[in-house]
Coordinates of C-alpha atoms and ligand atoms in Angstrom, one line a residue:
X13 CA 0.0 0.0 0.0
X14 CA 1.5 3.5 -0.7
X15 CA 2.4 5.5 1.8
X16 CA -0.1 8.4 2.8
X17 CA 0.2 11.7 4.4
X18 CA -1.8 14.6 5.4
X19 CA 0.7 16.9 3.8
X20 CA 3.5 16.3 1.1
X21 CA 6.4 19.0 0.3
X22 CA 8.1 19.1 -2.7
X23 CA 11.5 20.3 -2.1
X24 CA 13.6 20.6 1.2
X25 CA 14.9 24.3 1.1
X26 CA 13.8 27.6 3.0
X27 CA 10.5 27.4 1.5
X28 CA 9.9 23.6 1.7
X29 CA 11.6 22.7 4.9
X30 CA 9.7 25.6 7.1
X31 CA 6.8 24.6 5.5
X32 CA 6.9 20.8 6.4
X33 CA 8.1 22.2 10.0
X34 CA 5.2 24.4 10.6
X35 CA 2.9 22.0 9.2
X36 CA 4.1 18.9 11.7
X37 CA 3.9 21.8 14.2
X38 CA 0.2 21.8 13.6
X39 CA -0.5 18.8 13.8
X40 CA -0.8 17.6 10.4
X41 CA 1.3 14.3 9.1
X42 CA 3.9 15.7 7.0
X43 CA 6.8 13.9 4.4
X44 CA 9.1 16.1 2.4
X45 CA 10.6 14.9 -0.8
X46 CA 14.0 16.3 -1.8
X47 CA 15.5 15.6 -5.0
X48 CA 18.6 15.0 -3.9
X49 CA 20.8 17.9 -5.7
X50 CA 22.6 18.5 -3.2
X51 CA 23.5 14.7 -1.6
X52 CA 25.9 14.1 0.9
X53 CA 28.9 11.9 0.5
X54 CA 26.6 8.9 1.7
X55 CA 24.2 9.6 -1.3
X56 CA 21.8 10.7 1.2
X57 CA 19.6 14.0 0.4
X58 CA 20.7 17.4 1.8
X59 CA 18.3 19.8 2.8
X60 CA 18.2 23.6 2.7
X61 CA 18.3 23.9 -1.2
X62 CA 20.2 26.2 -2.6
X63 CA 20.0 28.4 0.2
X64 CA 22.2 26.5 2.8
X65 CA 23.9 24.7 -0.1
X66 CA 25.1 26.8 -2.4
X67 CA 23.5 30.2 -1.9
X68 CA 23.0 32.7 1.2
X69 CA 25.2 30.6 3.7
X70 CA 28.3 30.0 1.9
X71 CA 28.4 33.0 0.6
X72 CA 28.2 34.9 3.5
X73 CA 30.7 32.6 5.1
X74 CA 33.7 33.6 2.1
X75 CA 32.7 37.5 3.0
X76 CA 33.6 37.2 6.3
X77 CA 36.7 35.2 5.9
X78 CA 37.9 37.7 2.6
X79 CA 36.0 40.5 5.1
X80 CA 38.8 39.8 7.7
X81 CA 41.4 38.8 5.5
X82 CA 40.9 42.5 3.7
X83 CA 40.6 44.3 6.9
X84 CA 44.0 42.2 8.0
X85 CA 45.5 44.2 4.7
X86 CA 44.4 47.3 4.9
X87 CA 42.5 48.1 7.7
X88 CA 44.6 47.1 10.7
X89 CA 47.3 49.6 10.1
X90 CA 45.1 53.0 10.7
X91 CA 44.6 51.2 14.1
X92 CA 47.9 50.7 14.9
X93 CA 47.9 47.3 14.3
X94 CA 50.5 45.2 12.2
X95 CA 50.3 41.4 11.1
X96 CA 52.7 41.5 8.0
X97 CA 50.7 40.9 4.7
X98 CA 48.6 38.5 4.9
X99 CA 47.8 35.6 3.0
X100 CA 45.2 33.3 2.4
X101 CA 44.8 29.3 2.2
X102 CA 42.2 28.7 0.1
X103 CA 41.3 24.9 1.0
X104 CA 41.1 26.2 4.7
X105 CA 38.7 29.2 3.9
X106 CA 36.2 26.4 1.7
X107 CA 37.0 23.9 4.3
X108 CA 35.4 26.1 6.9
X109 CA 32.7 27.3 4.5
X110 CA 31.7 23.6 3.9
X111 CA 31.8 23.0 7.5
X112 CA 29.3 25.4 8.1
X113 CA 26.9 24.3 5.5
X114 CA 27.1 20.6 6.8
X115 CA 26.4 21.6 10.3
X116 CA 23.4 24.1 9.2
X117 CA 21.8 20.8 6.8
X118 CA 22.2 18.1 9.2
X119 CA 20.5 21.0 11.3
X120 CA 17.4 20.8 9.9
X121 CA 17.3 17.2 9.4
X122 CA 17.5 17.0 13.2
X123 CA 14.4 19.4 13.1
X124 CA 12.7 16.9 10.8
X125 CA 13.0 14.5 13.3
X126 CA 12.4 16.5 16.3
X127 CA 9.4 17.4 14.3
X128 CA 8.3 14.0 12.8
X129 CA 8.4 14.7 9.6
X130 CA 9.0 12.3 6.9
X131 CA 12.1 13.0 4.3
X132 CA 11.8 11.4 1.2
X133 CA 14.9 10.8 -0.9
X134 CA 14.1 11.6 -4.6
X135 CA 12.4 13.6 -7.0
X136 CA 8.8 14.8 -6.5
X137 CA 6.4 15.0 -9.4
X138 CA 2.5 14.8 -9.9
X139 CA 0.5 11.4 -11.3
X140 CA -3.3 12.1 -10.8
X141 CA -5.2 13.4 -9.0
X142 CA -7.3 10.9 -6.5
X143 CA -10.5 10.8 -4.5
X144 CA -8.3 11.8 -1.2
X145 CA -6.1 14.6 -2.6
X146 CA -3.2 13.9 -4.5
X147 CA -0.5 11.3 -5.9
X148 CA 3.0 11.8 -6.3
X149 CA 6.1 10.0 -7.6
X150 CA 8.9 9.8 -5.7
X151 CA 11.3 8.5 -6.8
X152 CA 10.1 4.8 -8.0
X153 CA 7.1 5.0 -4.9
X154 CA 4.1 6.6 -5.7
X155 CA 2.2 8.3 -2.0
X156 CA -0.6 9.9 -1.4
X157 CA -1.2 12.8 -0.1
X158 CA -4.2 15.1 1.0
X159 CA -2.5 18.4 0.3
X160 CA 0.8 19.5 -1.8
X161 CA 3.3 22.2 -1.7
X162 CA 5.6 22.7 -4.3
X163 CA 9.1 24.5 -3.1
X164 CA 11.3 23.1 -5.7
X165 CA 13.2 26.4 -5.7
X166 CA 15.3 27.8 -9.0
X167 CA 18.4 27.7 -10.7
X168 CA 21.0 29.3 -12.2
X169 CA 20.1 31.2 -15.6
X170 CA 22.7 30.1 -18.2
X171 CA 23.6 32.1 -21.3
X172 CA 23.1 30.4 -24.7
X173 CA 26.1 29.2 -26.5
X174 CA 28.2 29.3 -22.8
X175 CA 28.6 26.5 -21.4
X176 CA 29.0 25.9 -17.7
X177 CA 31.8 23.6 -16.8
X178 CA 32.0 24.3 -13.5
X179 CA 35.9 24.6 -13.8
X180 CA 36.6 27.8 -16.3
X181 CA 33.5 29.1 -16.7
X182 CA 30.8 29.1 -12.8
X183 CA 27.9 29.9 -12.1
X184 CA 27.1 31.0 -8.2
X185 CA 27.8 27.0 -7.5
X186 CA 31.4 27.1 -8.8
X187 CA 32.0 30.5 -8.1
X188 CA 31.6 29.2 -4.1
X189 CA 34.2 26.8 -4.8
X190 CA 37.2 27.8 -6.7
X191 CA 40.4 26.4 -5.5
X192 CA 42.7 29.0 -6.4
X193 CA 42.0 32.9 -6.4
X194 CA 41.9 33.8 -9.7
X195 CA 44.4 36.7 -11.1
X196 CA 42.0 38.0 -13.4
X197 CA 38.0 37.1 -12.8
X198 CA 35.4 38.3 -15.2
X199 CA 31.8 38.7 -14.0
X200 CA 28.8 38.7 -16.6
X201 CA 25.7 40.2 -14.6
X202 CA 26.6 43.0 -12.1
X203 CA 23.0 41.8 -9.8
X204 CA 23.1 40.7 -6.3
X205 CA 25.3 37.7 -7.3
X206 CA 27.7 39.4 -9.1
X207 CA 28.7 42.2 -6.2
X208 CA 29.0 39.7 -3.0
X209 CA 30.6 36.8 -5.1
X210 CA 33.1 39.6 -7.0
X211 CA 33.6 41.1 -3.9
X212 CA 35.2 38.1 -2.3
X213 CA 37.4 37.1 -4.6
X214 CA 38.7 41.0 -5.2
X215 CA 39.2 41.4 -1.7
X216 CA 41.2 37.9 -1.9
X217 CA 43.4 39.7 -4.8
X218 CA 41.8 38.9 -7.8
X219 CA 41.3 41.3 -10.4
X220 CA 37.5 41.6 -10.9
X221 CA 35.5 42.7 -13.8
X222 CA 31.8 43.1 -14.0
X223 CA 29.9 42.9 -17.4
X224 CA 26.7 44.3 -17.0
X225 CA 23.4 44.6 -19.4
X226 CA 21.6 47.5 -18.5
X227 CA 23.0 51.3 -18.2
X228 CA 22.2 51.5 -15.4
X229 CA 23.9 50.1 -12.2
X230 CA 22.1 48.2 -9.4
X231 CA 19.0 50.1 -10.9
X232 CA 16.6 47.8 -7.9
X233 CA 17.8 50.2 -5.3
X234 CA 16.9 53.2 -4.6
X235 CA 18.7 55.7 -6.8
X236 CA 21.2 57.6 -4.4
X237 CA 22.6 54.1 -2.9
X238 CA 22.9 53.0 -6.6
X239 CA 25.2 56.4 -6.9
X240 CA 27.5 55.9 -3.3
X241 CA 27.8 52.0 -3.7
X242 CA 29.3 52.6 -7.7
X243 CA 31.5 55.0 -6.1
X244 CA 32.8 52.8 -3.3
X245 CA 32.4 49.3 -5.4
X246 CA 35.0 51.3 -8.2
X247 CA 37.3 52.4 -4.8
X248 CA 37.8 49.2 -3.9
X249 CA 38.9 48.0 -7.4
X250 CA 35.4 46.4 -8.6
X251 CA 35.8 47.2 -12.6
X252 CA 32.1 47.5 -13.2
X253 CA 31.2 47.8 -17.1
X254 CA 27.3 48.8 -18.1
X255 CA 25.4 49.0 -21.5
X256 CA 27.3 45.8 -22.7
X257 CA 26.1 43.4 -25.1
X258 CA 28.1 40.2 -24.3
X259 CA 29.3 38.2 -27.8
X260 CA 30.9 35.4 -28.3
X261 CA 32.7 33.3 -25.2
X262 CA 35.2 30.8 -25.6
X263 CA 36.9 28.6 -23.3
X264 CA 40.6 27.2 -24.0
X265 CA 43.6 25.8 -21.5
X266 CA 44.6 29.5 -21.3
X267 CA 41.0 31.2 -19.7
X268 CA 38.3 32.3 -20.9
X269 CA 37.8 35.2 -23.7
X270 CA 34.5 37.0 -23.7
X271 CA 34.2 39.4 -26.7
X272 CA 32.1 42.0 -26.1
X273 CA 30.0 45.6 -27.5
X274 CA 30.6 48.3 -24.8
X275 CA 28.3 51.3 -24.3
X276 CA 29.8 53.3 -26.9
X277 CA 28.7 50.6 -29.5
X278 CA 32.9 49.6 -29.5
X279 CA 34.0 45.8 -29.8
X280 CA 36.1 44.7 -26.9
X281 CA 37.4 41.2 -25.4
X282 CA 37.9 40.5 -22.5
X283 CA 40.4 38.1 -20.7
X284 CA 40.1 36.2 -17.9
X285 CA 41.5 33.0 -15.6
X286 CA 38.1 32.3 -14.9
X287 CA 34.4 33.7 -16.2
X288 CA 31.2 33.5 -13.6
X289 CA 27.8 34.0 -15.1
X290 CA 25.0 35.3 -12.5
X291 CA 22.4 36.6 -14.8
X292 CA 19.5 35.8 -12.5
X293 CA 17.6 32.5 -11.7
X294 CA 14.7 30.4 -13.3
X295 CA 12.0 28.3 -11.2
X296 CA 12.3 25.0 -11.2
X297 CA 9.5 23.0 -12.8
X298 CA 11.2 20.4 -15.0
X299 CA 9.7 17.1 -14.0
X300 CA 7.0 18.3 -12.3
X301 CA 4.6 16.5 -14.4
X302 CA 2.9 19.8 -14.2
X303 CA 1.5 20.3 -17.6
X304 CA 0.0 16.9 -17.7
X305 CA -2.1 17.8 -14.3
X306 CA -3.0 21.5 -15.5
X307 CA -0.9 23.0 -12.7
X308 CA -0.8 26.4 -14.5
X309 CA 2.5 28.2 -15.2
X310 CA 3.0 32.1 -15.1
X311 CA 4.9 33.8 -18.0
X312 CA 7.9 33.4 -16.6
X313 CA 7.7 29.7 -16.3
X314 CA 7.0 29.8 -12.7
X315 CA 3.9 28.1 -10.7
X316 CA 0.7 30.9 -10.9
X317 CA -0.2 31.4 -7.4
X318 CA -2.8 34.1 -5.8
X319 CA -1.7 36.4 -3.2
X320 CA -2.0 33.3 -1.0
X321 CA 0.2 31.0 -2.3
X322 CA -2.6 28.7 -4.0
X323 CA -2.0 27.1 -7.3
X324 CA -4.7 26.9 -10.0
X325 CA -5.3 23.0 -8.5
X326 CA -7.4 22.3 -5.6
X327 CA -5.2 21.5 -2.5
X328 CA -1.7 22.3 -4.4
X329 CA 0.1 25.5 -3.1
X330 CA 3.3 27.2 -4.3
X331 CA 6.1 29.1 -2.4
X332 CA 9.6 30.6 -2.7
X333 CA 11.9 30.9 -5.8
X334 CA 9.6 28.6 -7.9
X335 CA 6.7 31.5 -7.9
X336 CA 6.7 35.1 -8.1
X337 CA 8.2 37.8 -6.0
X338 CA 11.7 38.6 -4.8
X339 CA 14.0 35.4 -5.0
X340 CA 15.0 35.6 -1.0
X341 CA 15.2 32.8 1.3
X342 CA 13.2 35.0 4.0
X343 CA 10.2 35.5 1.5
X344 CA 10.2 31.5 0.8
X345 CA 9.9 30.8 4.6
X346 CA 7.2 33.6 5.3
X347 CA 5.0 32.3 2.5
X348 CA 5.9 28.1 3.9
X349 CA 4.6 29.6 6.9
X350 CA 1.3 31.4 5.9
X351 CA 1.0 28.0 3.7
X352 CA 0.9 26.1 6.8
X353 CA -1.3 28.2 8.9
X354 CA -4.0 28.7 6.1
X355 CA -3.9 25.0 5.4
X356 CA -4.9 24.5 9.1
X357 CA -7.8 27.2 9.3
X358 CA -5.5 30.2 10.7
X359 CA -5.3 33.3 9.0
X360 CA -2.3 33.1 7.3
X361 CA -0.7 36.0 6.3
X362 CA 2.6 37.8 4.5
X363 CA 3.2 41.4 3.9
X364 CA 4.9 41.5 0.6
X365 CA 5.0 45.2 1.2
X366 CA 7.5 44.8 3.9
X367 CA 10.1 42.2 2.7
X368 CA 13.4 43.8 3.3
X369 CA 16.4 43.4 0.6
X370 CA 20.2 42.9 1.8
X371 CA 23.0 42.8 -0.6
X372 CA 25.8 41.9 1.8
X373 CA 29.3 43.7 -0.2
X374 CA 31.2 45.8 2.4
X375 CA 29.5 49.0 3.3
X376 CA 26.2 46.8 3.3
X377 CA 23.6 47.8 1.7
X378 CA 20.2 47.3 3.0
X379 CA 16.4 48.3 2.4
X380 CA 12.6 47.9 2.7
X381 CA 9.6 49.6 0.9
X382 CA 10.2 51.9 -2.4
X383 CA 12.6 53.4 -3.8
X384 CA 13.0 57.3 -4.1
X385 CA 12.1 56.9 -7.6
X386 CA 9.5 54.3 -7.3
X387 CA 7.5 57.4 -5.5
X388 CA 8.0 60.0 -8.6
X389 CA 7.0 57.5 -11.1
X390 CA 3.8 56.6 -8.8
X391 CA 3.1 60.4 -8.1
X392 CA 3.1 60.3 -4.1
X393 CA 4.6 63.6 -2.6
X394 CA 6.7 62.5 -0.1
X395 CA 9.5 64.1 2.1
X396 CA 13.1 62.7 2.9
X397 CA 15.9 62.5 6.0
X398 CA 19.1 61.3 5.0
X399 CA 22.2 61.1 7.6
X400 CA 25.8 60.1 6.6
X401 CA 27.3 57.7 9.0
X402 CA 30.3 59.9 8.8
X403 CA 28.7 61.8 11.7
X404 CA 28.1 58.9 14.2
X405 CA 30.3 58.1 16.7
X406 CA 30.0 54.5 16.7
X407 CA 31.0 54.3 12.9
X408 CA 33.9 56.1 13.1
X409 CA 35.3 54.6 16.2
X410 CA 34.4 51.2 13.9
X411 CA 36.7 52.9 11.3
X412 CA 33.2 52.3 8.8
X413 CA 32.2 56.1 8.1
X414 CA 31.2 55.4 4.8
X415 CA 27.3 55.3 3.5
X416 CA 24.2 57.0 4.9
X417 CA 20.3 56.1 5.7
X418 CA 17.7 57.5 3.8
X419 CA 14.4 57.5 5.0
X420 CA 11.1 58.3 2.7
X421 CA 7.9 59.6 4.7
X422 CA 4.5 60.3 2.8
X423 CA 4.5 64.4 2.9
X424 CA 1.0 64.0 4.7
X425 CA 0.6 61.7 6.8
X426 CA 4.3 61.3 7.8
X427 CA 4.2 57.1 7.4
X428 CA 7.3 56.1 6.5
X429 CA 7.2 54.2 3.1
X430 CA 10.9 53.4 2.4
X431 CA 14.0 53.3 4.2
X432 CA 17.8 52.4 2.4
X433 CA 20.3 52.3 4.2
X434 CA 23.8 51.8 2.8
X435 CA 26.3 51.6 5.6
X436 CA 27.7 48.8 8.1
X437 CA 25.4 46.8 9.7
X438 CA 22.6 47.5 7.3
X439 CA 21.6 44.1 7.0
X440 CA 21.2 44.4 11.1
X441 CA 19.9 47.9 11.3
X442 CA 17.0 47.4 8.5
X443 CA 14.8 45.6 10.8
X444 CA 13.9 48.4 13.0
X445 CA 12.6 49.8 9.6
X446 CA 10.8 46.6 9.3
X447 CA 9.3 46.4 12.3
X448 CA 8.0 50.2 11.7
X449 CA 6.9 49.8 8.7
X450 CA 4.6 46.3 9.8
X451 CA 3.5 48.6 12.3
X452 CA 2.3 51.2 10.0
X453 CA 4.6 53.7 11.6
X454 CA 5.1 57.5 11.6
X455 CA 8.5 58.9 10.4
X456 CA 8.1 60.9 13.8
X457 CA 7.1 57.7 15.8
X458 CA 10.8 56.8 15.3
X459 CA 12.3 60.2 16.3
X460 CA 10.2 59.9 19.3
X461 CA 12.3 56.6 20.9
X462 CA 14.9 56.3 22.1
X463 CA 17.8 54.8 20.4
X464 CA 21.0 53.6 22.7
X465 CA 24.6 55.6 22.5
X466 CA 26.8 55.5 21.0
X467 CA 25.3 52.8 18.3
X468 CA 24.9 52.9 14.7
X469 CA 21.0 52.6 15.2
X470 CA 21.4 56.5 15.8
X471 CA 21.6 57.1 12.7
X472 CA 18.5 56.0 12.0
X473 CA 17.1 57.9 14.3
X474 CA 18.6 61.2 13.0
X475 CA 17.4 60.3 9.7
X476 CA 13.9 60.2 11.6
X477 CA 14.4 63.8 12.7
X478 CA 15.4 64.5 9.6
X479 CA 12.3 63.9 7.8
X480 CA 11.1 66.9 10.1
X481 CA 14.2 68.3 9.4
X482 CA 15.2 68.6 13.4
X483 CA 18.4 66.1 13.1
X484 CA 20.3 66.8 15.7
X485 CA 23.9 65.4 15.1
X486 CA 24.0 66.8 11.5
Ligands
LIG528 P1 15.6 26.4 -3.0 O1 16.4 26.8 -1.9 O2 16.1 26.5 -4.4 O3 15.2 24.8 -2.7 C1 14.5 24.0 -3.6 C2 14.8 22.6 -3.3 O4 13.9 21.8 -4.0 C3 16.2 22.2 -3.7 O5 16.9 21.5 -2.6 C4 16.0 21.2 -4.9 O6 17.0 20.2 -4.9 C5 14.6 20.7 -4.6 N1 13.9 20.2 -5.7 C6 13.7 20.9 -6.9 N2 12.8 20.2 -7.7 C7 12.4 19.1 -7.0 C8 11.5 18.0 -7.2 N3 10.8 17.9 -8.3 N4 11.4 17.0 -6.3 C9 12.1 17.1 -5.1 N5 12.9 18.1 -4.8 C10 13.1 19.1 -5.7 N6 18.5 34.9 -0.3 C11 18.5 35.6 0.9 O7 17.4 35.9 1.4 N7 19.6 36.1 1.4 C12 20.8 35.8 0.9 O8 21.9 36.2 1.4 C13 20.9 35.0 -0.3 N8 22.1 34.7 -0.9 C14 22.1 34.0 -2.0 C15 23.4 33.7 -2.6 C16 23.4 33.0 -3.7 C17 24.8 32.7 -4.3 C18 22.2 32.5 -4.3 C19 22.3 31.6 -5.6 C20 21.0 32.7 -3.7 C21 20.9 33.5 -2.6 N9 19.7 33.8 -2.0 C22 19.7 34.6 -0.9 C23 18.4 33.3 -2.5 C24 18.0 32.1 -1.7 O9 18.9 31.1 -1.8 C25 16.7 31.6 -2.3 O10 15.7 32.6 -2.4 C26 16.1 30.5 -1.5 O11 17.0 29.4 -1.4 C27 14.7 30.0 -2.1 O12 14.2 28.9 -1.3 P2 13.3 27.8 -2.0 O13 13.0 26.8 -0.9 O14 12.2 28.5 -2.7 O15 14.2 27.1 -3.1
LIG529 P1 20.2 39.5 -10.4 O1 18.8 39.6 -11.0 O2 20.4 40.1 -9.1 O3 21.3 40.2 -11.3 C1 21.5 39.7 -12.6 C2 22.1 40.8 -13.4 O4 22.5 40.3 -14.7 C3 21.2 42.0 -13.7 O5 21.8 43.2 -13.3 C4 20.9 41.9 -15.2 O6 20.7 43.1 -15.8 C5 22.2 41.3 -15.7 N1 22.1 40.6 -16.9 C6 21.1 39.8 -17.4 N2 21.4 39.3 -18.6 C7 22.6 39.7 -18.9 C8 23.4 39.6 -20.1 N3 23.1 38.8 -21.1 N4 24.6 40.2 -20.1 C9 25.0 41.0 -19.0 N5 24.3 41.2 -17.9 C10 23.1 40.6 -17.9 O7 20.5 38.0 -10.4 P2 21.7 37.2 -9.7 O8 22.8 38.1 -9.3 O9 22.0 36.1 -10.7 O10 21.0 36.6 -8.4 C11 19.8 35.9 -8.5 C12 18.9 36.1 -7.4 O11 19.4 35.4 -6.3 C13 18.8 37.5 -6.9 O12 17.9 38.3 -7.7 C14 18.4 37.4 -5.5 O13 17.0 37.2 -5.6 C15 19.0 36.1 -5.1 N6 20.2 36.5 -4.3 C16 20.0 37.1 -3.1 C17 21.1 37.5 -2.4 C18 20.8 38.3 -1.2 O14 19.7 38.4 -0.7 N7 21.9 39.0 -0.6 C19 22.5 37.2 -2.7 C20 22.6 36.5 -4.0 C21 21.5 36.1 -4.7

């Protein structure tokens, strides 16, 4: 007899993983099926997807080590503190990256079991749909189960006519992995990807260069942290090219040689050791069997969901990468969650309004809510504080003066409908905004507490005041 279950996940990162949790923790029977990308050296599935895998946990744990390894070179000194020039052993720094990323996926399968829930090794994909809910394949089984949630994530986009090897030419998998730092690294995408990966391997000595599409650079921010972070990413030896139309690319034992229109309309090529493409991500739906089971697809190719995370089939829902919305791991667990709750009768909820954006290069940069010029083009008048953290205390006894946090208030009602923050910390300092903003909070609601000294969450406060322009440290 096949196996049944109350609930079955498809997919065992952010999204699929809190949503099997949250699910067990409400009392539903709950299996989660995980394709098994990302096995362990026993064969045996890994879970967190790409995000513990190959994504927002490894990377972060190659900006801290090339972080320090920076500051070791160039920051120490202004402090009085010498250590030589340092240098770097590259199998140590991935040794301890992969460390981390084991302990954080045999994590959560501890939480499976502390939870009950079921992990199925293989790949999830619809047969019919039965008198009791669904059935899926899994691998060579076929179970049952009353309700489905797809979380089967996305993957790297790939150019056409460049093939990934893995070796000379990465996307954000191999990128995490080099074993050498490469003298000359070329970049094709300057997104999210492209800044904290590049930024790692300049600060480890390689010589980085960005080929990017649009004019315009980092044009998701808000328009005056686009301007600071291209003058700081250039400082610290970022080569960032825009307008480019990217030609031909070919690999030999030498590197990797992309040719190249610039923004002038000039042909260029490019040399490089090694060549990382990170021109965004597609959903994952390949093998779904969705067609055959009229689970509607968007566009885009991802799974058509309402503002609830329900699919076009009755009992099937859809979170994280593999529907719309931002591609962040904290979006995919806030929609498992509402998933959960709704399936159990609670009133569910996300705010897509508030989801807050982190792009982790060094200053930080940080926001949630619009952008300066999101408000023009939609017509709201709207008034703005903006304070350098060049005149906090904290920053400059941190030696990190550089960046600022800009705050946008509606000219009326004073409620605070973007904050950006470019600056260290700002991955840290944008939750307050958060938090505010869930609240439906006043620009002047946030003037009016009290913020601890000397921090860098004063300057957040000053931009406050400076909405009503009373800033009082600048
Ligand atoms: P995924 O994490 O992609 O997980 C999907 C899982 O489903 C995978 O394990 C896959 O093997 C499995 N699967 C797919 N198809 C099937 C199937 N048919 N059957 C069974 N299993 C299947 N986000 C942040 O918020 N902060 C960051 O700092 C950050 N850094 C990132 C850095 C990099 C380099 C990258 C690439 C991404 C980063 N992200 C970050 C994005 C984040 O990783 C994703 O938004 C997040 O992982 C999405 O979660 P998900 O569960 O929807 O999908
Ligand atoms: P991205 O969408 O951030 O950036 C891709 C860039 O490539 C864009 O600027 C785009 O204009 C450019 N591009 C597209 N086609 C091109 C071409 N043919 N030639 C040159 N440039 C081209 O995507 P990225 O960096 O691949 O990251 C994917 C997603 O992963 C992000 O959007 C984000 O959702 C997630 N992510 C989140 C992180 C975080 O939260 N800190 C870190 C890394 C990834």
């Amino acid at each position: 007899m096949s196996k049944q279950f109350d609930v079955l996940v498809i997919g065992g990162g952010p999204g699929g993983y809190i949503a099997a949790i949250r699910a067990a923790q409400l009392g539903f029977s709950v299996a989660c099926c995980e394709s098994n990308a990302y096995a362990d050296a026993k064969g045996e599935p890994r879970l967190g997807g790409t995000c513990l895998n190959v994504g927002c946990i490894p990377s972060k744990a190659l900006l801290h080590t090339s972080h320090v390894f920076g500051e070791a070179g160039h920051g120490f000194a202004a402090q009085g503190i010498s250590v030589g020039t340092p240098t770097i052993d590259v199998a140590t720094m991935l040794a301890r990256k992969n460390a981390i990323v084991n302990q954080l996926t045999s994590g959560v399968k501890g939480l499976f079991k502390k939870n009950k829930v079921t992990l199925l090794n293989g790949h999830g994909a619809f047969v019919a749909q039965s008198e009791s809910g669904w059935q899926i394949k899994v691998g060579e089984e076929v179970v049952k189960a009353k309700q489905v949630i797809v979380a089967t994530g996305s993957k790297a986009r790939h150019l056409p006519g460049v093939t990934v090897d893995g070796k000379l030419i990465s996307d954000n998998v191999g990128a995490l992995d080099f074993d050498v730092v490469p003298k000359k690294l070329a970049i094709i995408g300057a997104g999210v990807i492209g800044l904290e990966l590049g930024s790692v391997w300049r600060r480890l000595g390689a010589d980085v260069t960005l080929l990017e599409a649009l004019p315009e650079f980092l044009s998701v921010a808000d328009v005056d942290v686009a301007k600071e972070a291209a003058k700081v990413f250039a400082k610290q030896g970022l080569n960032i090219e825009l307008g480019v139309n990217i030609g031909e690319v070919t690999a030999s034992k030498k590197g990797v040689s992309i040719a190249y229109v610039d923004k002038a309309g000039k042909a260029q090529t490019l040399a490089a050791d090694r060549l990382v493409v990170s021109v965004g991500r597609i959903p994952n739906t390949d093998g779904l069997n969705a067609e055959a089971v009229g689970l509607k697809l968007d566009e885009r190719g991802r799974i058509d969901v309402d503002g609830h995370c329900r699919t076009s089939l009755p009992g099937v829902w859809a979170v994280g990468d593999v529907v719309s919305g931002p591609m962040l791991a904290h979006k995919a667990m806030d929609e498992a969650v509402m998933v959960a709750e709704l399936m159990a009768g609670q009133a569910g909820h996300c705010n897509f309004d508030t989801i807050p954006w982190v792009i982790y290069t060094s200053p930080e940069i940080a926001w949630v809510g619009k952008t300066e010029q999101q408000l023009k083009a939609d017509g709201v008048a709207y008034k703005v504080g903006k304070i350098p953290f060049a005149a906090n205390g904290r920053a400059l006894g941190m030696g990190e003066p550089t960046g600022f946090v800009k705050m946008l208030a509606d000219a009326q009602s004073d409620r605070i409908l973007g904050v950006h923050i470019i600056g260290a910390s700002a991955s840290e300092l944008i939750s307050e905004a958060v938090v505010a903003m869930e609240f439906s909070a006043a620009s002047e609601d946030l003037a009016r507490i009290c913020h601890a000294h000397p921090t860098l969450s004063e300057v957040m406060h000053e931009a406050a005041l400076a909405c009503d322009k009373r800033s009082l440290h600048f």
